[in-house]
Amino acid sequence: MGYKQLTEKTAVTYAKENGYFSEGTVVTCEEIGDGNLNYVFRLHDGKKGLILKQALPYAKVVGESWPLSLHRATIESHALQIFAKYVPEYVPEVYGHDGTLAIIAMEDLSALTITRKGLIDGEDYPLLSRHIGRFLAHVLFYTSDFGLKSEEKRVLDSQFVNPDLCKITEDLVFTDPFANYETNDYEEELQDIVDELWCDKNLKLKVGQYKYKFLTRKEALIHGDLHTGSIFSSSSETKVIDPEFATFGPLGFDLGQFIANLLANALSRKENKRNVIFFHIEQTWSVFVETFTKLWMLEGVEAYTQDKQWLPIVLRNIFKDAVSFAGCEMIRRTIGLAHVADLDEIPQKEVKLLAKRHALRLGRKLLLHETENADARLFRILFESIVFEKELRV
Ligand code: SR1
Ligand code: MG
């Protein structure tokens, strides 16, 4: 039998046929997918839950005119299993994967909240940045040439060739938002500042170089879409989901995307509510550095990791890249195809437009910033240089 799209009814049949629930059990099922690409079914028998995530052969956000490979479900399930090898505490458990139907059966995380939603609602997740810093340090170190033997790394790299999804990132993060492409989506009131970006030759030169890094730097296994909608949180737990964009890429990419999405949230807040977001940005970086350093010292497999002078250079380059990738992400989430609710759902139009202008200016500043200093207070400094509280009270 070939591929067939599940419905709420057939998802229950599938789950029973595959032994996730016994035949006579009453199982409820709801399609809860709010992402851009897939169906997500939540099944429950009153005691235990199950998630069946199914890839569609096209991008749900656009429709059948944008075909997409079903192989992304295999990539996602494989990435979750690789992550689980190093940091099982930060990913949902995968129970099974069906390549033909492009289904992943996995742990139901409904007791947790999607971090973007929680942050918009004013929740704080005190451990979020500690966990994400540790998650990234472990996964990136152990899948890079620093922590994985080069023969094994080359084989793993070949298993994460992910052309369709990488092309989405190449287009939607690095290309389309920087010129007049049809995929772009923004309020007409922003046209003046959008034109400024599109005419900025220095900016485009920098974006071109970062797109090229994304295309060519196969440094480690990256999640590839680590925004706050790809993370579940509670006060004690953090779970990274949705690595269907996983591929080998630059070490600073996920850090940059995560930080940019935190910055977008900060832009949606009043000044006195922003500290916690800057705390998370700074703590993500400090925990990342602390953990990566420990792994480098204890677990390095590359001969030259013995050289004490090399680690600070590696960390500085990761930071530098993260700053520029954060700039690309801020701009694309504001005027590109896929927006963020943090900015889009600001209720008063004038405040929303101003927050979006700030996002674009901040994105540009991050991209153009030349830093030799890996100090994450930079994000707050650049943010504050752009945002004037007086303007936000319009
Ligand atoms: C067509 S997919 C648009 C965006 O949604 C995903 O979550 C990725 O961020 C992608 O760029
Ligand atoms: Mg996703």
PDB file of N, CA, C and O in Angstrom, residues 60-114:
ATOM      1  N   LYS A  60       1.571  22.663   3.573  1.00  0.00           N
ATOM      2  CA  LYS A  60       0.193  22.949   3.986  1.00  0.00           C
ATOM      3  C   LYS A  60      -0.110  24.454   3.936  1.00  0.00           C
ATOM      4  O   LYS A  60      -1.190  24.866   3.547  1.00  0.00           O
ATOM      5  N   VAL A  61       0.877  25.265   4.307  1.00  0.00           N
ATOM      6  CA  VAL A  61       0.675  26.710   4.386  1.00  0.00           C
ATOM      7  C   VAL A  61       0.376  27.337   3.018  1.00  0.00           C
ATOM      8  O   VAL A  61      -0.276  28.372   2.922  1.00  0.00           O
ATOM      9  N   VAL A  62       0.843  26.700   1.952  1.00  0.00           N
ATOM     10  CA  VAL A  62       0.648  27.263   0.607  1.00  0.00           C
ATOM     11  C   VAL A  62      -0.393  26.456  -0.168  1.00  0.00           C
ATOM     12  O   VAL A  62      -1.260  27.015  -0.843  1.00  0.00           O
ATOM     13  N   GLY A  63      -0.310  25.146  -0.072  1.00  0.00           N
ATOM     14  CA  GLY A  63      -1.249  24.290  -0.797  1.00  0.00           C
ATOM     15  C   GLY A  63      -0.528  23.360  -1.749  1.00  0.00           C
ATOM     16  O   GLY A  63       0.709  23.316  -1.789  1.00  0.00           O
ATOM     17  N   GLU A  64      -1.324  22.634  -2.569  1.00  0.00           N
ATOM     18  CA  GLU A  64      -0.750  21.571  -3.404  1.00  0.00           C
ATOM     19  C   GLU A  64       0.189  22.088  -4.483  1.00  0.00           C
ATOM     20  O   GLU A  64       0.932  21.336  -5.095  1.00  0.00           O
ATOM     21  N   SER A  65       0.152  23.408  -4.728  1.00  0.00           N
ATOM     22  CA  SER A  65       1.035  23.982  -5.746  1.00  0.00           C
ATOM     23  C   SER A  65       2.500  23.975  -5.285  1.00  0.00           C
ATOM     24  O   SER A  65       3.383  24.311  -6.067  1.00  0.00           O
ATOM     25  N   TRP A  66       2.745  23.655  -4.018  1.00  0.00           N
ATOM     26  CA  TRP A  66       4.121  23.631  -3.513  1.00  0.00           C
ATOM     27  C   TRP A  66       4.435  22.219  -3.028  1.00  0.00           C
ATOM     28  O   TRP A  66       4.355  21.910  -1.847  1.00  0.00           O
ATOM     29  N   PRO A  67       4.791  21.313  -3.964  1.00  0.00           N
ATOM     30  CA  PRO A  67       5.062  19.924  -3.568  1.00  0.00           C
ATOM     31  C   PRO A  67       6.303  19.822  -2.675  1.00  0.00           C
ATOM     32  O   PRO A  67       7.246  20.599  -2.836  1.00  0.00           O
ATOM     33  N   LEU A  68       6.254  18.894  -1.768  1.00  0.00           N
ATOM     34  CA  LEU A  68       7.376  18.690  -0.835  1.00  0.00           C
ATOM     35  C   LEU A  68       7.603  17.209  -0.619  1.00  0.00           C
ATOM     36  O   LEU A  68       6.631  16.455  -0.502  1.00  0.00           O
ATOM     37  N   SER A  69       8.848  16.828  -0.496  1.00  0.00           N
ATOM     38  CA  SER A  69       9.166  15.413  -0.326  1.00  0.00           C
ATOM     39  C   SER A  69       8.685  14.891   1.034  1.00  0.00           C
ATOM     40  O   SER A  69       8.808  15.558   2.065  1.00  0.00           O
ATOM     41  N   LEU A  70       8.157  13.646   1.001  1.00  0.00           N
ATOM     42  CA  LEU A  70       7.706  13.006   2.246  1.00  0.00           C
ATOM     43  C   LEU A  70       8.886  12.515   3.078  1.00  0.00           C
ATOM     44  O   LEU A  70       8.729  12.151   4.235  1.00  0.00           O
ATOM     45  N   HIS A  71      10.060  12.520   2.460  1.00  0.00           N
ATOM     46  CA  HIS A  71      11.256  12.023   3.135  1.00  0.00           C
ATOM     47  C   HIS A  71      11.552  12.819   4.412  1.00  0.00           C
ATOM     48  O   HIS A  71      12.276  12.366   5.300  1.00  0.00           O
ATOM     49  N   ARG A  72      10.948  14.002   4.529  1.00  0.00           N
ATOM     50  CA  ARG A  72      11.218  14.819   5.713  1.00  0.00           C
ATOM     51  C   ARG A  72      10.783  14.128   7.008  1.00  0.00           C
ATOM     52  O   ARG A  72      11.331  14.404   8.073  1.00  0.00           O
ATOM     53  N   ALA A  73       9.789  13.223   6.904  1.00  0.00           N
ATOM     54  CA  ALA A  73       9.367  12.503   8.118  1.00  0.00           C
ATOM     55  C   ALA A  73      10.485  11.553   8.568  1.00  0.00           C
ATOM     56  O   ALA A  73      10.716  11.375   9.765  1.00  0.00           O
ATOM     57  N   THR A  74      11.173  10.960   7.598  1.00  0.00           N
ATOM     58  CA  THR A  74      12.306  10.081   7.922  1.00  0.00           C
ATOM     59  C   THR A  74      13.429  10.905   8.544  1.00  0.00           C
ATOM     60  O   THR A  74      14.031  10.522   9.553  1.00  0.00           O
ATOM     61  N   ILE A  75      13.691  12.067   7.938  1.00  0.00           N
ATOM     62  CA  ILE A  75      14.736  12.966   8.468  1.00  0.00           C
ATOM     63  C   ILE A  75      14.385  13.348   9.911  1.00  0.00           C
ATOM     64  O   ILE A  75      15.220  13.281  10.816  1.00  0.00           O
ATOM     65  N   GLU A  76      13.130  13.738  10.123  1.00  0.00           N
ATOM     66  CA  GLU A  76      12.723  14.200  11.459  1.00  0.00           C
ATOM     67  C   GLU A  76      12.878  13.089  12.495  1.00  0.00           C
ATOM     68  O   GLU A  76      13.409  13.307  13.584  1.00  0.00           O
ATOM     69  N   SER A  77      12.402  11.892  12.128  1.00  0.00           N
ATOM     70  CA  SER A  77      12.457  10.828  13.123  1.00  0.00           C
ATOM     71  C   SER A  77      13.910  10.427  13.391  1.00  0.00           C
ATOM     72  O   SER A  77      14.301  10.177  14.535  1.00  0.00           O
ATOM     73  N   HIS A  78      14.724  10.436  12.347  1.00  0.00           N
ATOM     74  CA  HIS A  78      16.144  10.107  12.515  1.00  0.00           C
ATOM     75  C   HIS A  78      16.826  11.166  13.384  1.00  0.00           C
ATOM     76  O   HIS A  78      17.596  10.840  14.308  1.00  0.00           O
ATOM     77  N   ALA A  79      16.530  12.438  13.117  1.00  0.00           N
ATOM     78  CA  ALA A  79      17.158  13.523  13.905  1.00  0.00           C
ATOM     79  C   ALA A  79      16.755  13.405  15.375  1.00  0.00           C
ATOM     80  O   ALA A  79      17.603  13.519  16.267  1.00  0.00           O
ATOM     81  N   LEU A  80      15.477  13.126  15.627  1.00  0.00           N
ATOM     82  CA  LEU A  80      15.033  13.003  17.027  1.00  0.00           C
ATOM     83  C   LEU A  80      15.787  11.868  17.717  1.00  0.00           C
ATOM     84  O   LEU A  80      16.134  11.960  18.893  1.00  0.00           O
ATOM     85  N   GLN A  81      16.049  10.813  16.952  1.00  0.00           N
ATOM     86  CA  GLN A  81      16.762   9.686  17.560  1.00  0.00           C
ATOM     87  C   GLN A  81      18.242  10.002  17.800  1.00  0.00           C
ATOM     88  O   GLN A  81      18.818   9.578  18.795  1.00  0.00           O
ATOM     89  N   ILE A  82      18.821  10.767  16.899  1.00  0.00           N
ATOM     90  CA  ILE A  82      20.228  11.185  17.119  1.00  0.00           C
ATOM     91  C   ILE A  82      20.277  12.113  18.347  1.00  0.00           C
ATOM     92  O   ILE A  82      21.139  11.967  19.221  1.00  0.00           O
ATOM     93  N   PHE A  83      19.340  13.072  18.398  1.00  0.00           N
ATOM     94  CA  PHE A  83      19.333  13.987  19.560  1.00  0.00           C
ATOM     95  C   PHE A  83      19.202  13.164  20.854  1.00  0.00           C
ATOM     96  O   PHE A  83      19.853  13.441  21.849  1.00  0.00           O
ATOM     97  N   ALA A  84      18.328  12.145  20.799  1.00  0.00           N
ATOM     98  CA  ALA A  84      18.059  11.339  22.001  1.00  0.00           C
ATOM     99  C   ALA A  84      19.298  10.565  22.458  1.00  0.00           C
ATOM    100  O   ALA A  84      19.428  10.222  23.627  1.00  0.00           O
ATOM    101  N   LYS A  85      20.203  10.301  21.516  1.00  0.00           N
ATOM    102  CA  LYS A  85      21.447   9.616  21.879  1.00  0.00           C
ATOM    103  C   LYS A  85      22.259  10.476  22.852  1.00  0.00           C
ATOM    104  O   LYS A  85      22.941   9.968  23.725  1.00  0.00           O
ATOM    105  N   TYR A  86      22.195  11.781  22.670  1.00  0.00           N
ATOM    106  CA  TYR A  86      23.029  12.677  23.466  1.00  0.00           C
ATOM    107  C   TYR A  86      22.260  13.358  24.600  1.00  0.00           C
ATOM    108  O   TYR A  86      22.796  13.547  25.682  1.00  0.00           O
ATOM    109  N   VAL A  87      21.017  13.760  24.309  1.00  0.00           N
ATOM    110  CA  VAL A  87      20.239  14.513  25.308  1.00  0.00           C
ATOM    111  C   VAL A  87      18.775  14.053  25.292  1.00  0.00           C
ATOM    112  O   VAL A  87      17.877  14.823  24.929  1.00  0.00           O
ATOM    113  N   PRO A  88      18.515  12.791  25.717  1.00  0.00           N
ATOM    114  CA  PRO A  88      17.146  12.267  25.641  1.00  0.00           C
ATOM    115  C   PRO A  88      16.149  13.108  26.434  1.00  0.00           C
ATOM    116  O   PRO A  88      14.957  13.135  26.110  1.00  0.00           O
ATOM    117  N   GLU A  89      16.663  13.809  27.457  1.00  0.00           N
ATOM    118  CA  GLU A  89      15.757  14.595  28.303  1.00  0.00           C
ATOM    119  C   GLU A  89      15.148  15.792  27.573  1.00  0.00           C
ATOM    120  O   GLU A  89      14.179  16.370  28.039  1.00  0.00           O
ATOM    121  N   TYR A  90      15.697  16.157  26.430  1.00  0.00           N
ATOM    122  CA  TYR A  90      15.198  17.364  25.745  1.00  0.00           C
ATOM    123  C   TYR A  90      14.437  17.069  24.449  1.00  0.00           C
ATOM    124  O   TYR A  90      14.212  17.978  23.651  1.00  0.00           O
ATOM    125  N   VAL A  91      14.078  15.814  24.213  1.00  0.00           N
ATOM    126  CA  VAL A  91      13.299  15.498  22.997  1.00  0.00           C
ATOM    127  C   VAL A  91      12.172  14.518  23.327  1.00  0.00           C
ATOM    128  O   VAL A  91      12.281  13.745  24.283  1.00  0.00           O
ATOM    129  N   PRO A  92      11.093  14.544  22.527  1.00  0.00           N
ATOM    130  CA  PRO A  92      10.043  13.543  22.740  1.00  0.00           C
ATOM    131  C   PRO A  92      10.557  12.163  22.333  1.00  0.00           C
ATOM    132  O   PRO A  92      11.391  12.049  21.430  1.00  0.00           O
ATOM    133  N   GLU A  93      10.024  11.160  22.981  1.00  0.00           N
ATOM    134  CA  GLU A  93      10.420   9.797  22.620  1.00  0.00           C
ATOM    135  C   GLU A  93       9.728   9.401  21.314  1.00  0.00           C
ATOM    136  O   GLU A  93       8.524   9.646  21.146  1.00  0.00           O
ATOM    137  N   VAL A  94      10.494   8.822  20.407  1.00  0.00           N
ATOM    138  CA  VAL A  94       9.911   8.314  19.155  1.00  0.00           C
ATOM    139  C   VAL A  94       9.571   6.846  19.362  1.00  0.00           C
ATOM    140  O   VAL A  94      10.423   6.055  19.736  1.00  0.00           O
ATOM    141  N   TYR A  95       8.280   6.495  19.093  1.00  0.00           N
ATOM    142  CA  TYR A  95       7.873   5.101  19.265  1.00  0.00           C
ATOM    143  C   TYR A  95       7.982   4.320  17.957  1.00  0.00           C
ATOM    144  O   TYR A  95       8.135   3.101  17.976  1.00  0.00           O
ATOM    145  N   GLY A  96       7.843   5.022  16.843  1.00  0.00           N
ATOM    146  CA  GLY A  96       7.913   4.309  15.571  1.00  0.00           C
ATOM    147  C   GLY A  96       7.901   5.284  14.410  1.00  0.00           C
ATOM    148  O   GLY A  96       7.531   6.459  14.553  1.00  0.00           O
ATOM    149  N   HIS A  97       8.327   4.781  13.247  1.00  0.00           N
ATOM    150  CA  HIS A  97       8.344   5.616  12.039  1.00  0.00           C
ATOM    151  C   HIS A  97       7.900   4.777  10.858  1.00  0.00           C
ATOM    152  O   HIS A  97       8.336   3.637  10.695  1.00  0.00           O
ATOM    153  N   ASP A  98       6.999   5.338  10.071  1.00  0.00           N
ATOM    154  CA  ASP A  98       6.478   4.626   8.907  1.00  0.00           C
ATOM    155  C   ASP A  98       6.849   5.439   7.663  1.00  0.00           C
ATOM    156  O   ASP A  98       6.281   6.506   7.401  1.00  0.00           O
ATOM    157  N   GLY A  99       7.865   4.938   6.941  1.00  0.00           N
ATOM    158  CA  GLY A  99       8.391   5.677   5.794  1.00  0.00           C
ATOM    159  C   GLY A  99       7.373   5.832   4.679  1.00  0.00           C
ATOM    160  O   GLY A  99       7.313   6.869   4.012  1.00  0.00           O
ATOM    161  N   THR A 100       6.535   4.806   4.464  1.00  0.00           N
ATOM    162  CA  THR A 100       5.577   4.851   3.343  1.00  0.00           C
ATOM    163  C   THR A 100       4.484   5.894   3.610  1.00  0.00           C
ATOM    164  O   THR A 100       4.140   6.683   2.737  1.00  0.00           O
ATOM    165  N   LEU A 101       3.967   5.878   4.821  1.00  0.00           N
ATOM    166  CA  LEU A 101       2.889   6.822   5.141  1.00  0.00           C
ATOM    167  C   LEU A 101       3.425   8.149   5.689  1.00  0.00           C
ATOM    168  O   LEU A 101       2.651   9.052   6.008  1.00  0.00           O
ATOM    169  N   ALA A 102       4.753   8.255   5.803  1.00  0.00           N
ATOM    170  CA  ALA A 102       5.406   9.466   6.317  1.00  0.00           C
ATOM    171  C   ALA A 102       4.859   9.857   7.697  1.00  0.00           C
ATOM    172  O   ALA A 102       4.537  11.023   7.965  1.00  0.00           O
ATOM    173  N   ILE A 103       4.763   8.842   8.562  1.00  0.00           N
ATOM    174  CA  ILE A 103       4.209   9.060   9.908  1.00  0.00           C
ATOM    175  C   ILE A 103       5.299   8.831  10.951  1.00  0.00           C
ATOM    176  O   ILE A 103       6.084   7.892  10.847  1.00  0.00           O
ATOM    177  N   ILE A 104       5.296   9.691  11.967  1.00  0.00           N
ATOM    178  CA  ILE A 104       6.124   9.427  13.146  1.00  0.00           C
ATOM    179  C   ILE A 104       5.156   9.275  14.320  1.00  0.00           C
ATOM    180  O   ILE A 104       4.284  10.122  14.530  1.00  0.00           O
ATOM    181  N   ALA A 105       5.303   8.176  15.070  1.00  0.00           N
ATOM    182  CA  ALA A 105       4.520   7.988  16.290  1.00  0.00           C
ATOM    183  C   ALA A 105       5.415   8.395  17.445  1.00  0.00           C
ATOM    184  O   ALA A 105       6.548   7.916  17.556  1.00  0.00           O
ATOM    185  N   MET A 106       4.926   9.318  18.267  1.00  0.00           N
ATOM    186  CA  MET A 106       5.799   9.795  19.348  1.00  0.00           C
ATOM    187  C   MET A 106       5.046  10.210  20.594  1.00  0.00           C
ATOM    188  O   MET A 106       3.812  10.259  20.608  1.00  0.00           O
ATOM    189  N   GLU A 107       5.836  10.509  21.597  1.00  0.00           N
ATOM    190  CA  GLU A 107       5.328  10.886  22.924  1.00  0.00           C
ATOM    191  C   GLU A 107       4.409  12.097  22.837  1.00  0.00           C
ATOM    192  O   GLU A 107       4.701  13.068  22.131  1.00  0.00           O
ATOM    193  N   ASP A 108       3.318  12.033  23.569  1.00  0.00           N
ATOM    194  CA  ASP A 108       2.379  13.153  23.648  1.00  0.00           C
ATOM    195  C   ASP A 108       2.889  14.147  24.693  1.00  0.00           C
ATOM    196  O   ASP A 108       3.039  13.790  25.866  1.00  0.00           O
ATOM    197  N   LEU A 109       3.143  15.366  24.260  1.00  0.00           N
ATOM    198  CA  LEU A 109       3.698  16.367  25.181  1.00  0.00           C
ATOM    199  C   LEU A 109       2.646  17.396  25.597  1.00  0.00           C
ATOM    200  O   LEU A 109       2.989  18.530  25.956  1.00  0.00           O
ATOM    201  N   SER A 110       1.377  17.004  25.534  1.00  0.00           N
ATOM    202  CA  SER A 110       0.305  17.986  25.786  1.00  0.00           C
ATOM    203  C   SER A 110       0.349  18.612  27.180  1.00  0.00           C
ATOM    204  O   SER A 110      -0.264  19.655  27.400  1.00  0.00           O
ATOM    205  N   ALA A 111       1.085  17.995  28.096  1.00  0.00           N
ATOM    206  CA  ALA A 111       1.173  18.600  29.437  1.00  0.00           C
ATOM    207  C   ALA A 111       2.063  19.849  29.399  1.00  0.00           C
ATOM    208  O   ALA A 111       2.065  20.647  30.336  1.00  0.00           O
ATOM    209  N   LEU A 112       2.813  19.998  28.322  1.00  0.00           N
ATOM    210  CA  LEU A 112       3.691  21.166  28.184  1.00  0.00           C
ATOM    211  C   LEU A 112       3.024  22.161  27.228  1.00  0.00           C
ATOM    212  O   LEU A 112       2.025  21.837  26.573  1.00  0.00           O
ATOM    213  N   THR A 113       3.610  23.352  27.127  1.00  0.00           N
ATOM    214  CA  THR A 113       3.038  24.400  26.257  1.00  0.00           C
ATOM    215  C   THR A 113       4.055  24.752  25.184  1.00  0.00           C
ATOM    216  O   THR A 113       5.265  24.741  25.447  1.00  0.00           O
ATOM    217  N   ILE A 114       3.549  25.066  23.993  1.00  0.00           N
ATOM    218  CA  ILE A 114       4.468  25.571  22.967  1.00  0.00           C
ATOM    219  C   ILE A 114       5.060  26.888  23.493  1.00  0.00           C
ATOM    220  O   ILE A 114       4.332  27.790  23.920  1.00  0.00           O
TER     221      ILE A 114
END
